[in-house]
CSV table of N, CA and C in Angstrom, one decimal:
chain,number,residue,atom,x,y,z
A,696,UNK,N,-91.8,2.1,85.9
A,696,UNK,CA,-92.2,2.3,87.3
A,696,UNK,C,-91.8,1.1,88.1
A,697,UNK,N,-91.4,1.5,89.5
A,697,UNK,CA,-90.8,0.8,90.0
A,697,UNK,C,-91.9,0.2,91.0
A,698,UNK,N,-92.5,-1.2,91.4
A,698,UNK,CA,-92.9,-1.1,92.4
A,698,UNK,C,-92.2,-2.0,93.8
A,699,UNK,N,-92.3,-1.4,95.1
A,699,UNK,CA,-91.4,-1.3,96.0
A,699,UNK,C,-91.7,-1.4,97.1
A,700,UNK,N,-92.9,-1.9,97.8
A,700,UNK,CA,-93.8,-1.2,98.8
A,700,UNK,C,-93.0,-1.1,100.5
A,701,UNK,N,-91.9,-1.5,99.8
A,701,UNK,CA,-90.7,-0.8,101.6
A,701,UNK,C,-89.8,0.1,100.9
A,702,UNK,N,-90.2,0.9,100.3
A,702,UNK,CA,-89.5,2.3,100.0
A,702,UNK,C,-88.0,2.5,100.0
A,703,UNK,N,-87.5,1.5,99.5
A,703,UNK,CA,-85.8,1.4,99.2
A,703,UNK,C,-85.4,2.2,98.0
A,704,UNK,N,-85.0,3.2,98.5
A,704,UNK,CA,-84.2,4.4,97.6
A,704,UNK,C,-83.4,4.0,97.1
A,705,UNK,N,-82.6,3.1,97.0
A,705,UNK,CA,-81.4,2.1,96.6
A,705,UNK,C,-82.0,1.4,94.9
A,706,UNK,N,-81.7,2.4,93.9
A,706,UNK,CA,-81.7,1.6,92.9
A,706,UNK,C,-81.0,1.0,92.3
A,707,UNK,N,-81.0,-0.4,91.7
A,707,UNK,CA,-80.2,-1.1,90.6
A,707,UNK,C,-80.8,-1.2,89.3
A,708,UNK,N,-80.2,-1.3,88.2
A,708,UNK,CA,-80.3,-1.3,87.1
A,708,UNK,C,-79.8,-2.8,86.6
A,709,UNK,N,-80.0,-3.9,86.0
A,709,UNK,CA,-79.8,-4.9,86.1
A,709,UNK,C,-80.0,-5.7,84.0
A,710,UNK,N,-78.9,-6.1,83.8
A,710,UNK,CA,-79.4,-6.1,82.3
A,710,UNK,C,-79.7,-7.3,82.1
A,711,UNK,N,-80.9,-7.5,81.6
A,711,UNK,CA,-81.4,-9.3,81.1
A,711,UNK,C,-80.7,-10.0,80.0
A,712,UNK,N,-80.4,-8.9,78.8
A,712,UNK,CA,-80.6,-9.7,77.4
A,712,UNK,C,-79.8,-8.3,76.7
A,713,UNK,N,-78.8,-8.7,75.8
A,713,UNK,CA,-78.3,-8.0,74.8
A,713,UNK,C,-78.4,-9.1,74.0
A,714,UNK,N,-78.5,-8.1,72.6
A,714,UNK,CA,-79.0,-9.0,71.2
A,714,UNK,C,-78.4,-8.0,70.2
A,715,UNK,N,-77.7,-8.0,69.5
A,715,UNK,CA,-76.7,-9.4,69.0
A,715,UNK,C,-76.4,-10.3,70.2
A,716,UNK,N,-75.7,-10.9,70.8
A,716,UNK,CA,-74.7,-11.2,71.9
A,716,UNK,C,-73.3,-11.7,71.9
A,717,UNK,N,-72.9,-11.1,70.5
A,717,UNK,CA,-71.8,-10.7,70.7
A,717,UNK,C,-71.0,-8.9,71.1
A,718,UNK,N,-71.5,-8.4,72.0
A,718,UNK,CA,-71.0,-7.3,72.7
A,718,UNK,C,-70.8,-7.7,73.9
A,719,UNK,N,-69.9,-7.1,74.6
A,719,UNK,CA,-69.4,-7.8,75.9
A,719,UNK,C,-69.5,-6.6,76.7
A,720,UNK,N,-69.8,-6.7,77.8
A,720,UNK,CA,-70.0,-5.3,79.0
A,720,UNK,C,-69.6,-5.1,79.8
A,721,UNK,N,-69.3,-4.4,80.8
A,721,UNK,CA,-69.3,-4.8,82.4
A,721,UNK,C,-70.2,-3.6,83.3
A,722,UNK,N,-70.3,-4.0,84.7
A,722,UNK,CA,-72.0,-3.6,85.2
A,722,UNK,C,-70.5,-2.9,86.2
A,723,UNK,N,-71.2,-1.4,86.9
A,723,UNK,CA,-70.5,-0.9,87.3
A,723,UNK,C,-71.8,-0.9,89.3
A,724,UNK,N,-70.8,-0.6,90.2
A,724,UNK,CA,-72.2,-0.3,91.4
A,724,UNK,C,-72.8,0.8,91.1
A,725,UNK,N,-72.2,2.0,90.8
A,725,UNK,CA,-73.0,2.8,90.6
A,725,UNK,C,-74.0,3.2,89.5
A,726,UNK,N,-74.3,2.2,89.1
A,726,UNK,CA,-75.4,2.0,88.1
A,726,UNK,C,-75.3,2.3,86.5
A,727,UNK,N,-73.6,2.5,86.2
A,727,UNK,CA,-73.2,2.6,84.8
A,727,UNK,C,-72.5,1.5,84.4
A,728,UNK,N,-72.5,1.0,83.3
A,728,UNK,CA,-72.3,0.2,82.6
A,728,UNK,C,-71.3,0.6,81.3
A,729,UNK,N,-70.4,-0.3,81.1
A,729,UNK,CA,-69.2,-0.3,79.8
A,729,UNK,C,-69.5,-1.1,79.0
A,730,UNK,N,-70.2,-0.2,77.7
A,730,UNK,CA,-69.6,-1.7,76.6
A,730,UNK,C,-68.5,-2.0,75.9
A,731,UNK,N,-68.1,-2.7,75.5
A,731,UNK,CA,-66.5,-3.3,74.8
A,731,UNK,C,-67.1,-3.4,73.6
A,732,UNK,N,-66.4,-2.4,72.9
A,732,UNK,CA,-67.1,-3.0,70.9
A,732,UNK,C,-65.7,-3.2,70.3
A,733,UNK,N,-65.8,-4.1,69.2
A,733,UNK,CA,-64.6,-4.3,68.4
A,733,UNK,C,-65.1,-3.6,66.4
A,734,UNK,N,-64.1,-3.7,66.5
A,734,UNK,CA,-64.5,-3.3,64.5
A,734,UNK,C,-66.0,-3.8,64.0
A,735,UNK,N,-66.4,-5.1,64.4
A,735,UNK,CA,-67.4,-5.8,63.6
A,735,UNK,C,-68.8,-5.2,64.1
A,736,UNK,N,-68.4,-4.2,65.3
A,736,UNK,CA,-69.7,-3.5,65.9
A,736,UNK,C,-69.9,-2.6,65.2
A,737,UNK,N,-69.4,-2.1,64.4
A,737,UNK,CA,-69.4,-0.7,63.8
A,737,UNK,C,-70.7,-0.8,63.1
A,738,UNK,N,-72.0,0.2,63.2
A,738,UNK,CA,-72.6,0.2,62.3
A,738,UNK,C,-73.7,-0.4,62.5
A,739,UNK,N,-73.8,-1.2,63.5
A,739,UNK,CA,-74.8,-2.0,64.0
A,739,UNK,C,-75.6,-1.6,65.0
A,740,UNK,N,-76.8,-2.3,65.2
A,740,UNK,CA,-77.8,-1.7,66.2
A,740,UNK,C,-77.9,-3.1,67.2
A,741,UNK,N,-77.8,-2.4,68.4
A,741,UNK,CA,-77.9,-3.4,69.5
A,741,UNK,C,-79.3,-3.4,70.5
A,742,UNK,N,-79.8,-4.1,70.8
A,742,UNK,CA,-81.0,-4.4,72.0
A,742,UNK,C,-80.6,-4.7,72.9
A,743,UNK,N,-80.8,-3.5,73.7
A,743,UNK,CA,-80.3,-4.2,75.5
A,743,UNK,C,-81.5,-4.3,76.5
A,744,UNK,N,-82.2,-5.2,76.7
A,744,UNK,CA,-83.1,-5.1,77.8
A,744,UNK,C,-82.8,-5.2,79.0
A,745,UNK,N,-83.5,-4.3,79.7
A,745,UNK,CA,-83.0,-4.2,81.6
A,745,UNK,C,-84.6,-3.8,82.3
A,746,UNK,N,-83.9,-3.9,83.8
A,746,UNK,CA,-84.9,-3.7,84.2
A,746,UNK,C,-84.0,-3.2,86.0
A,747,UNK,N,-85.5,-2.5,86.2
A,747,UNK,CA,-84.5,-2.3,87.7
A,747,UNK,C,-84.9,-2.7,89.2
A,748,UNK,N,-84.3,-3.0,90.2
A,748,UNK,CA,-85.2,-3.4,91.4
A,748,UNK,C,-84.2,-2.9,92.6
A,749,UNK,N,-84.9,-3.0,93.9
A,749,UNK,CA,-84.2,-2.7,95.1
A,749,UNK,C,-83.9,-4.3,95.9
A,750,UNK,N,-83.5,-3.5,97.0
A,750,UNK,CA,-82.8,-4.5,97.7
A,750,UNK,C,-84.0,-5.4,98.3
A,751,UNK,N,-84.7,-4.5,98.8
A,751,UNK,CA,-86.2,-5.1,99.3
A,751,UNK,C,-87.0,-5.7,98.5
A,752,UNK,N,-86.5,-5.8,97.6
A,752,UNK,CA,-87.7,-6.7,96.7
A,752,UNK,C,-88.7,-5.9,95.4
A,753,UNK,N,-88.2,-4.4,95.7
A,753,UNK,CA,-88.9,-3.5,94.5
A,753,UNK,C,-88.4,-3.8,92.9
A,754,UNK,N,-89.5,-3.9,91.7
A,754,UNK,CA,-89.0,-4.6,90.6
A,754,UNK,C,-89.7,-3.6,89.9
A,755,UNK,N,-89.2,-3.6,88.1
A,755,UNK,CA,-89.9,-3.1,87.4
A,755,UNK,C,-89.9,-4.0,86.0
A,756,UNK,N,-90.9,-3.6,85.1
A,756,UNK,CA,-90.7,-4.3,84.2
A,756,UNK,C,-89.6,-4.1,83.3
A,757,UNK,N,-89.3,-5.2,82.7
A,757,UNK,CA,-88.1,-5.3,81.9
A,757,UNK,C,-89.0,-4.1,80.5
A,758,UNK,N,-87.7,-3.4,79.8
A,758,UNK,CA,-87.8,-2.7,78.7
A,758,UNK,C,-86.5,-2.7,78.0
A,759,UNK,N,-86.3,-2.6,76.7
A,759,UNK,CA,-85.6,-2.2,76.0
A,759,UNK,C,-85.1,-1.4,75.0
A,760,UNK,N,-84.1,-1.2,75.0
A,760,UNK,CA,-83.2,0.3,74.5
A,760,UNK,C,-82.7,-0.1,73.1
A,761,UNK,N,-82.6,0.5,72.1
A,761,UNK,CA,-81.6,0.0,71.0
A,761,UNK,C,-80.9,0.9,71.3
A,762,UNK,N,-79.5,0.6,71.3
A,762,UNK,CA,-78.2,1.7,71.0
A,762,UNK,C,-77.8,1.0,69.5
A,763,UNK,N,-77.3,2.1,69.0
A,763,UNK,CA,-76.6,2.0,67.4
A,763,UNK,C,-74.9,2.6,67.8
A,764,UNK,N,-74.3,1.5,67.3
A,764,UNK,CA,-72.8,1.7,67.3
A,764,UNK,C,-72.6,2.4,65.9
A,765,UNK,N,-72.2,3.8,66.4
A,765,UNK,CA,-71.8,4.3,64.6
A,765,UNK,C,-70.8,3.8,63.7
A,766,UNK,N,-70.7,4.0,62.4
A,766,UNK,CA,-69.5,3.6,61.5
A,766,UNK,C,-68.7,4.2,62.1
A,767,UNK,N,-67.1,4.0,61.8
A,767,UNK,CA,-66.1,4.5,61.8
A,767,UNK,C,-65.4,4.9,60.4
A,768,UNK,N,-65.8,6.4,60.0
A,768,UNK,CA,-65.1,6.6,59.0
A,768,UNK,C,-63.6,6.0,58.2
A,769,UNK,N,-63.1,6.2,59.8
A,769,UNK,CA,-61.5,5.9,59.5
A,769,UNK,C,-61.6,4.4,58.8
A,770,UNK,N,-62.6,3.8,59.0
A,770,UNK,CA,-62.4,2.4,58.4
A,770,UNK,C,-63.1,2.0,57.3
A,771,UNK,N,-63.6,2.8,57.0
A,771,UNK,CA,-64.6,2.9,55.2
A,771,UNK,C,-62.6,2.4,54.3
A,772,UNK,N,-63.2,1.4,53.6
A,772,UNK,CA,-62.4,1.2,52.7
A,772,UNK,C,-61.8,1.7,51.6
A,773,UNK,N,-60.7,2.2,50.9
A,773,UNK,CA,-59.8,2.9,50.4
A,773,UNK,C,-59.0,1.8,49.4
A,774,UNK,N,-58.8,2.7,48.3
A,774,UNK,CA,-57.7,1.9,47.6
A,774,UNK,C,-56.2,2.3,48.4
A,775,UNK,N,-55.3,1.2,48.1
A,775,UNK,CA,-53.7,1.5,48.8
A,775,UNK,C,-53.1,2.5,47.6
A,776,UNK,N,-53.3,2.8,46.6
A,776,UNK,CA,-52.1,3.6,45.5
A,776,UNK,C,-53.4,4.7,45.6
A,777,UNK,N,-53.4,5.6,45.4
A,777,UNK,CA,-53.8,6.7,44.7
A,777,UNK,C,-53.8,6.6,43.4
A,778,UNK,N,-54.8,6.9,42.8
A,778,UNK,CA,-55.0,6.8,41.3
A,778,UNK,C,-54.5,5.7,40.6
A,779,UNK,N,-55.5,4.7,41.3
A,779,UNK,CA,-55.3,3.2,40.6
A,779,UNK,C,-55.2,3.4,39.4
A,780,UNK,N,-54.1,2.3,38.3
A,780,UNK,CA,-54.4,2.3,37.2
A,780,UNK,C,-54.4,0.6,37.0
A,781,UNK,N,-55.6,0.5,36.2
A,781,UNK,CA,-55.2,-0.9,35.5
A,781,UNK,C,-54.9,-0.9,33.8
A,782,UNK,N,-53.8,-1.8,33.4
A,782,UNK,CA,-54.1,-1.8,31.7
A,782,UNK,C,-54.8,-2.6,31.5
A,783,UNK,N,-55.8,-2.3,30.3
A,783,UNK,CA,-56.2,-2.7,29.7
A,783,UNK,C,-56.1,-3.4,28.0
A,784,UNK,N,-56.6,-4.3,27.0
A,784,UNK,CA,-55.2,-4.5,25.8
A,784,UNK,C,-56.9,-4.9,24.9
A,785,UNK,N,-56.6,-4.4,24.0
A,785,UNK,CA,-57.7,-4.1,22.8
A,785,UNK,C,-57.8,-5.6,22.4
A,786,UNK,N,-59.0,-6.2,22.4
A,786,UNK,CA,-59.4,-7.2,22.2
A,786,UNK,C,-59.3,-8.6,22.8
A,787,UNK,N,-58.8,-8.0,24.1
A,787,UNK,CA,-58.1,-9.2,25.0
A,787,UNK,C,-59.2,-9.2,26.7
A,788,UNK,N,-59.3,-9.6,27.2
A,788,UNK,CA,-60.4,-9.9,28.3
A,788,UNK,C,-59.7,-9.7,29.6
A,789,UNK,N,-60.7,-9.3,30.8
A,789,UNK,CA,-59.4,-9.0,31.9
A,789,UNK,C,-60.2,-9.3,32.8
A,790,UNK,N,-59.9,-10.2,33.9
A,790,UNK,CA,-60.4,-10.6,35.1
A,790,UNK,C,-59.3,-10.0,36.2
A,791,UNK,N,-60.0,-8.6,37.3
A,791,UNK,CA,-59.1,-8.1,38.3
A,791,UNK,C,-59.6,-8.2,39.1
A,792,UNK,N,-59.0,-8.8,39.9
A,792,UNK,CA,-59.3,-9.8,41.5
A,792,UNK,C,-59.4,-8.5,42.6
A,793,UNK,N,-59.7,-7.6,42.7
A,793,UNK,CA,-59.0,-6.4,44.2
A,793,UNK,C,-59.1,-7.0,45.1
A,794,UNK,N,-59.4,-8.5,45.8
A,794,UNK,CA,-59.2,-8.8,47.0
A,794,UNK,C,-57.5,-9.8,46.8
A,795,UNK,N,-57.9,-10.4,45.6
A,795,UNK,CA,-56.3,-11.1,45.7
A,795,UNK,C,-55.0,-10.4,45.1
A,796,UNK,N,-55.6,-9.3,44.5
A,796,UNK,CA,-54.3,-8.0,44.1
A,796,UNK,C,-54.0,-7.3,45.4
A,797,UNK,N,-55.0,-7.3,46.4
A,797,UNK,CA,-55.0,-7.0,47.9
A,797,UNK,C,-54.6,-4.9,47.4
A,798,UNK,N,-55.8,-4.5,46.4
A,798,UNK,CA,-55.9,-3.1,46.2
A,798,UNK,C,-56.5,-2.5,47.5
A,799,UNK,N,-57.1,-3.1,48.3
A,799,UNK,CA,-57.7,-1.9,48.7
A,799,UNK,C,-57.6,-2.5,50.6
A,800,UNK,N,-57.5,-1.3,51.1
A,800,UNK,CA,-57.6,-1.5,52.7
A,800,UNK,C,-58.5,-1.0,53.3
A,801,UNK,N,-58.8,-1.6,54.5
A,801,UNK,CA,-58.8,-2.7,55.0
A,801,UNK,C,-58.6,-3.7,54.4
A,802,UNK,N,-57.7,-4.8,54.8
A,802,UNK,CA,-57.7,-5.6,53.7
A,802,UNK,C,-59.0,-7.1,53.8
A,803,UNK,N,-59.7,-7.8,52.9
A,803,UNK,CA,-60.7,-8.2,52.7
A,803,UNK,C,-60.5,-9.4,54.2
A,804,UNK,N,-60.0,-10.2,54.3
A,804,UNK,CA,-59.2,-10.9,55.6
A,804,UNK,C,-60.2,-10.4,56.4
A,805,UNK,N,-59.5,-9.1,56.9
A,805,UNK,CA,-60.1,-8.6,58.0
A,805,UNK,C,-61.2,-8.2,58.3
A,806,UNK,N,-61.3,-7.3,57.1
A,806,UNK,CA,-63.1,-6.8,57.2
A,806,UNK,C,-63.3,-6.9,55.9
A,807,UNK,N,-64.7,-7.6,55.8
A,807,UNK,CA,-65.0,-8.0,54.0
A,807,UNK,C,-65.7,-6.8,53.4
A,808,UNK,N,-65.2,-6.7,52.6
A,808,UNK,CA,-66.0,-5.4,51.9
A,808,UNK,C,-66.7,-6.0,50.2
A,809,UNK,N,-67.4,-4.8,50.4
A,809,UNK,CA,-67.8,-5.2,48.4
A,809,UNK,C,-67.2,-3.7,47.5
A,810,UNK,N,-67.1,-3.7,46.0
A,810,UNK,CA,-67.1,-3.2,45.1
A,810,UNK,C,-67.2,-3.4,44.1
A,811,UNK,N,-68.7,-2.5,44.1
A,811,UNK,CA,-69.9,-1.8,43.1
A,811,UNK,C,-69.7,-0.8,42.4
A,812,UNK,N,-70.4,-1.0,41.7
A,812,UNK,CA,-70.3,0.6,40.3
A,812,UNK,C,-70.9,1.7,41.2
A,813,UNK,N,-70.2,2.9,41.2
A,813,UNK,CA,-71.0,3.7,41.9
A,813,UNK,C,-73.0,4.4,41.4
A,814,UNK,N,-72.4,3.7,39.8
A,814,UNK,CA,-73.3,4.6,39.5
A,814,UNK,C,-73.8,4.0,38.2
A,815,UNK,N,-74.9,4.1,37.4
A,815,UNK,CA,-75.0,3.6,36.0
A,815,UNK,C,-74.3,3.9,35.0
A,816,UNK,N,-73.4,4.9,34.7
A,816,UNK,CA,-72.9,5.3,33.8
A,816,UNK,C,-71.2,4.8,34.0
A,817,UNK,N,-71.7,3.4,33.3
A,817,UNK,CA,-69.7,2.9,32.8
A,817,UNK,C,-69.9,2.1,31.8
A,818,UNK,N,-68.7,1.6,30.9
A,818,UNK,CA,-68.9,1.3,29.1
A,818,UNK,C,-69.3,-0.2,29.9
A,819,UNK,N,-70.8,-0.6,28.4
A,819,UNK,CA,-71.3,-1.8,29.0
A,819,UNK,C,-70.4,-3.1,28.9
A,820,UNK,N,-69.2,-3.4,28.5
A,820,UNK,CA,-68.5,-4.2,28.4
A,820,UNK,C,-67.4,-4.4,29.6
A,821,UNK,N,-67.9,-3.7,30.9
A,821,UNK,CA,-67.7,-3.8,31.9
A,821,UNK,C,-68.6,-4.4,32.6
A,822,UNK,N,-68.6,-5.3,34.1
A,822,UNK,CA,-69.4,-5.6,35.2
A,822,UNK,C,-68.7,-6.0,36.4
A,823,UNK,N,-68.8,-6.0,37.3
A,823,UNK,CA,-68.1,-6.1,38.6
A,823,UNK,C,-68.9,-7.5,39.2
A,824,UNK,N,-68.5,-8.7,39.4
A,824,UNK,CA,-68.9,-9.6,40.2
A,824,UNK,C,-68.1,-10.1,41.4
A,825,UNK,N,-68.1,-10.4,42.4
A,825,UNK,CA,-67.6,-10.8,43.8
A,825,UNK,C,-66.7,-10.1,44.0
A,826,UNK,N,-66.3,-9.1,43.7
A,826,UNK,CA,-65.0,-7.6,44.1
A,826,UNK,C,-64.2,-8.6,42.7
A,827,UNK,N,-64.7,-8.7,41.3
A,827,UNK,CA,-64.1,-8.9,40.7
A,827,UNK,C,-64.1,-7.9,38.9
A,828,UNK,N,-63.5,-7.1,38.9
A,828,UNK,CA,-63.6,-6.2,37.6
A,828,UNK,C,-63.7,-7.1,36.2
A,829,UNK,N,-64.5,-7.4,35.5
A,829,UNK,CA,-64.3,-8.7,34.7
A,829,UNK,C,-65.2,-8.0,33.3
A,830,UNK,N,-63.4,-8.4,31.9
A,830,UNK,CA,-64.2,-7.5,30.6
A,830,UNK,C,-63.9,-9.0,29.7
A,831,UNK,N,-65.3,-9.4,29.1
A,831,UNK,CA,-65.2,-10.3,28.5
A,831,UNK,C,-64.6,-10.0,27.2
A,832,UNK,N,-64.4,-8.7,26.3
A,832,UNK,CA,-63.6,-8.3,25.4
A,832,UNK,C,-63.6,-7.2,25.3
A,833,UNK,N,-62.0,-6.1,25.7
A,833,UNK,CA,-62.2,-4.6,25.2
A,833,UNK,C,-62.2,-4.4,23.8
A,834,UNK,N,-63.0,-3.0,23.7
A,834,UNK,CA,-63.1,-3.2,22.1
A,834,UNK,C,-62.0,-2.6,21.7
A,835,UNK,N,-61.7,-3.1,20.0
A,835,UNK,CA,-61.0,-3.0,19.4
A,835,UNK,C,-60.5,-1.7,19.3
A,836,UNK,N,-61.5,-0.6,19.8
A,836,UNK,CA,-61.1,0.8,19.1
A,836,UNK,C,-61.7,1.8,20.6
A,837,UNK,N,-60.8,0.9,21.8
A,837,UNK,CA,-61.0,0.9,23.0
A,837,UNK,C,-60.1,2.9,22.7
A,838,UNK,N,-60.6,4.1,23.6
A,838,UNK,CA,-60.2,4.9,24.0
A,838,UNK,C,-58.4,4.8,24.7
A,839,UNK,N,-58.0,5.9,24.5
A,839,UNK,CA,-56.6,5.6,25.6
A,839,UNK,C,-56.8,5.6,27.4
A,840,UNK,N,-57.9,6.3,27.6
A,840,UNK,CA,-57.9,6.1,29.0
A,840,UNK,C,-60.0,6.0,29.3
A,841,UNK,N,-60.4,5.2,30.4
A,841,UNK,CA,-61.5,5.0,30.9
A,841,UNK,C,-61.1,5.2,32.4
A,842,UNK,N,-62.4,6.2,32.6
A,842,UNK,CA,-62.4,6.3,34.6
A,842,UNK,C,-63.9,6.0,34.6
A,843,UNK,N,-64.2,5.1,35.6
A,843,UNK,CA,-65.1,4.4,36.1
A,843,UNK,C,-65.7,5.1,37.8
A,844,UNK,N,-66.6,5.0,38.3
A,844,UNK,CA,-66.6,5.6,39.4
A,844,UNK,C,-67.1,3.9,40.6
A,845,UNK,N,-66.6,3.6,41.6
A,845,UNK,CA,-67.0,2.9,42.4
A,845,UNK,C,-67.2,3.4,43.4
A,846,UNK,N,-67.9,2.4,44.3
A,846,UNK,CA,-68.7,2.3,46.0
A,846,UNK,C,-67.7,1.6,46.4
A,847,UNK,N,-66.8,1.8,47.1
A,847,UNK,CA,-66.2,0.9,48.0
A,847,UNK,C,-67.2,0.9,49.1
A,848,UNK,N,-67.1,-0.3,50.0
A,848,UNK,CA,-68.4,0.0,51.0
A,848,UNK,C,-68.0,-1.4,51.8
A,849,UNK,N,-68.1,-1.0,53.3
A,849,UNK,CA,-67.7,-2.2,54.6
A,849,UNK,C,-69.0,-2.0,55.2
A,850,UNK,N,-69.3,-2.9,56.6
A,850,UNK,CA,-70.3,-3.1,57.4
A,850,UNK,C,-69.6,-1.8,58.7
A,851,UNK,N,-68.3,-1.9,59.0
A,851,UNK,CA,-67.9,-0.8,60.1
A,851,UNK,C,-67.4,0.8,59.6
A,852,UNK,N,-67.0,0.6,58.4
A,852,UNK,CA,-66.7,2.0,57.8
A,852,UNK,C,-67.6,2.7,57.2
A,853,UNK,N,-68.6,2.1,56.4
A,853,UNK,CA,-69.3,2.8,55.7
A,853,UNK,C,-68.9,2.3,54.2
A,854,UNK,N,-69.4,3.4,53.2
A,854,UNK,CA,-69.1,3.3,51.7
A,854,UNK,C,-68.2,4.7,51.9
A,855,UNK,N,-67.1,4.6,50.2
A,855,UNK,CA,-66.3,6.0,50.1
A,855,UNK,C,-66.4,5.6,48.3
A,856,UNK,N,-66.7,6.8,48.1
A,856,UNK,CA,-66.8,6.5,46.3
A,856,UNK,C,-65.6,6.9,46.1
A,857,UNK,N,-65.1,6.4,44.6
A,857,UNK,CA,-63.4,6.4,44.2
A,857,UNK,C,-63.7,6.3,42.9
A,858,UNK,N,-62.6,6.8,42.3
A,858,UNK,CA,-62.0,6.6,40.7
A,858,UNK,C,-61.4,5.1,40.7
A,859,UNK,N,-61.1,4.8,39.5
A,859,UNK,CA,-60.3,4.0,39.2
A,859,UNK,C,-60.3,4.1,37.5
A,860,UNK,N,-59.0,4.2,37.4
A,860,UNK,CA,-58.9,4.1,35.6
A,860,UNK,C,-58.1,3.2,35.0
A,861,UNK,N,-58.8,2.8,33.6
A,861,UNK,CA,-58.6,2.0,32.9
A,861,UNK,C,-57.6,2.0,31.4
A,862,UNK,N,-56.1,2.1,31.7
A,862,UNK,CA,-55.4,2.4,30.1
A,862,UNK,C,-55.8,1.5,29.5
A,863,UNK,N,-56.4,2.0,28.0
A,863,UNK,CA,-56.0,1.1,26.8
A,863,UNK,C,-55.0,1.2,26.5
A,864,UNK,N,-54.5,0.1,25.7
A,864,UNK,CA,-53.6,0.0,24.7
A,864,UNK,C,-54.2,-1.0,23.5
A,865,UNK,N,-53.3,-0.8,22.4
A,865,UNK,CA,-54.1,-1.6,21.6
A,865,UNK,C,-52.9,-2.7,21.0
């Protein structure tokens, strides 16, 4: 509610406070407003407090709005090959980097992502630490092929679950 007591039909809308503050805007006369978002907004929830008054001196109290910037699918992270394969070698250990093999896009640089096991079910001589696939020994009587399921998953894209498989050899 606006109070006004010289009746100025003339309203402004006037913004106090956005939080995060990194979103950048511009105030329009006619009482609409632009926001400027980049990639790192995706996904995120913003506080904008405003408030509105007239020329005359009419005010109201300040209140606030969350707006939510949605993900951008297009930017959920992806492997670059289709049907990644890694080899794997019967009794030998294997440390795979996907941010310094640079497997998967977006590349990490730009927007950091993680990958996680999608799911409980993969051989326990597997574990994934800092986007790092790491087998302290495959076993000896390792299978010819292992598919694993992951979460790829960013702060602007969202998560996209994926295969990846594992050749043995022996």
């Amino acid at each position: 509610m606006i109070i006004d007591n010289g009746g100025d039909e003339k309203v402004s809308f006037l913004i106090d406070e956005i939080s995060p503050k990194d979103l950048s805007y511009n105030l329009f006369d006619n009482g609409f407003f632009r926001v400027h978002t980049g990639y790192r907004s995706y996904g995120k929830i913003y506080y904008i407090t405003l408030h509105a008054n007239t020329r005359l001196g009419g005010n109201s109290e300040p209140i606030t709005i969350p707006i939510e910037i949605t993900k951008n699918p297009e930017l959920a992270p992806s492997f670059i090959r289709t049907n990644l394969v890694i080899p794997i070698y019967s009794g030998q250990s294997l440390i795979h980097d996907f941010v310094a093999n640079q497997d998967i896009v977006p590349v990490y640089e730009q927007i950091h992502y993680s990958v996680p096991f999608a799911n409980a079910t993969h051989p326990s001589w597997m574990k994934i630490e800092n986007n790092k696939l790491m087998i302290d020994e495959v076993p000896k009587n390792c299978d010819s092929l292992y598919t694993i399921n992951l979460t790829l998953t960013n702060e602007p894209g969202g998560s996209r679950q994926t295969e990846l498989s594992l050749m043995c050899s022996k």
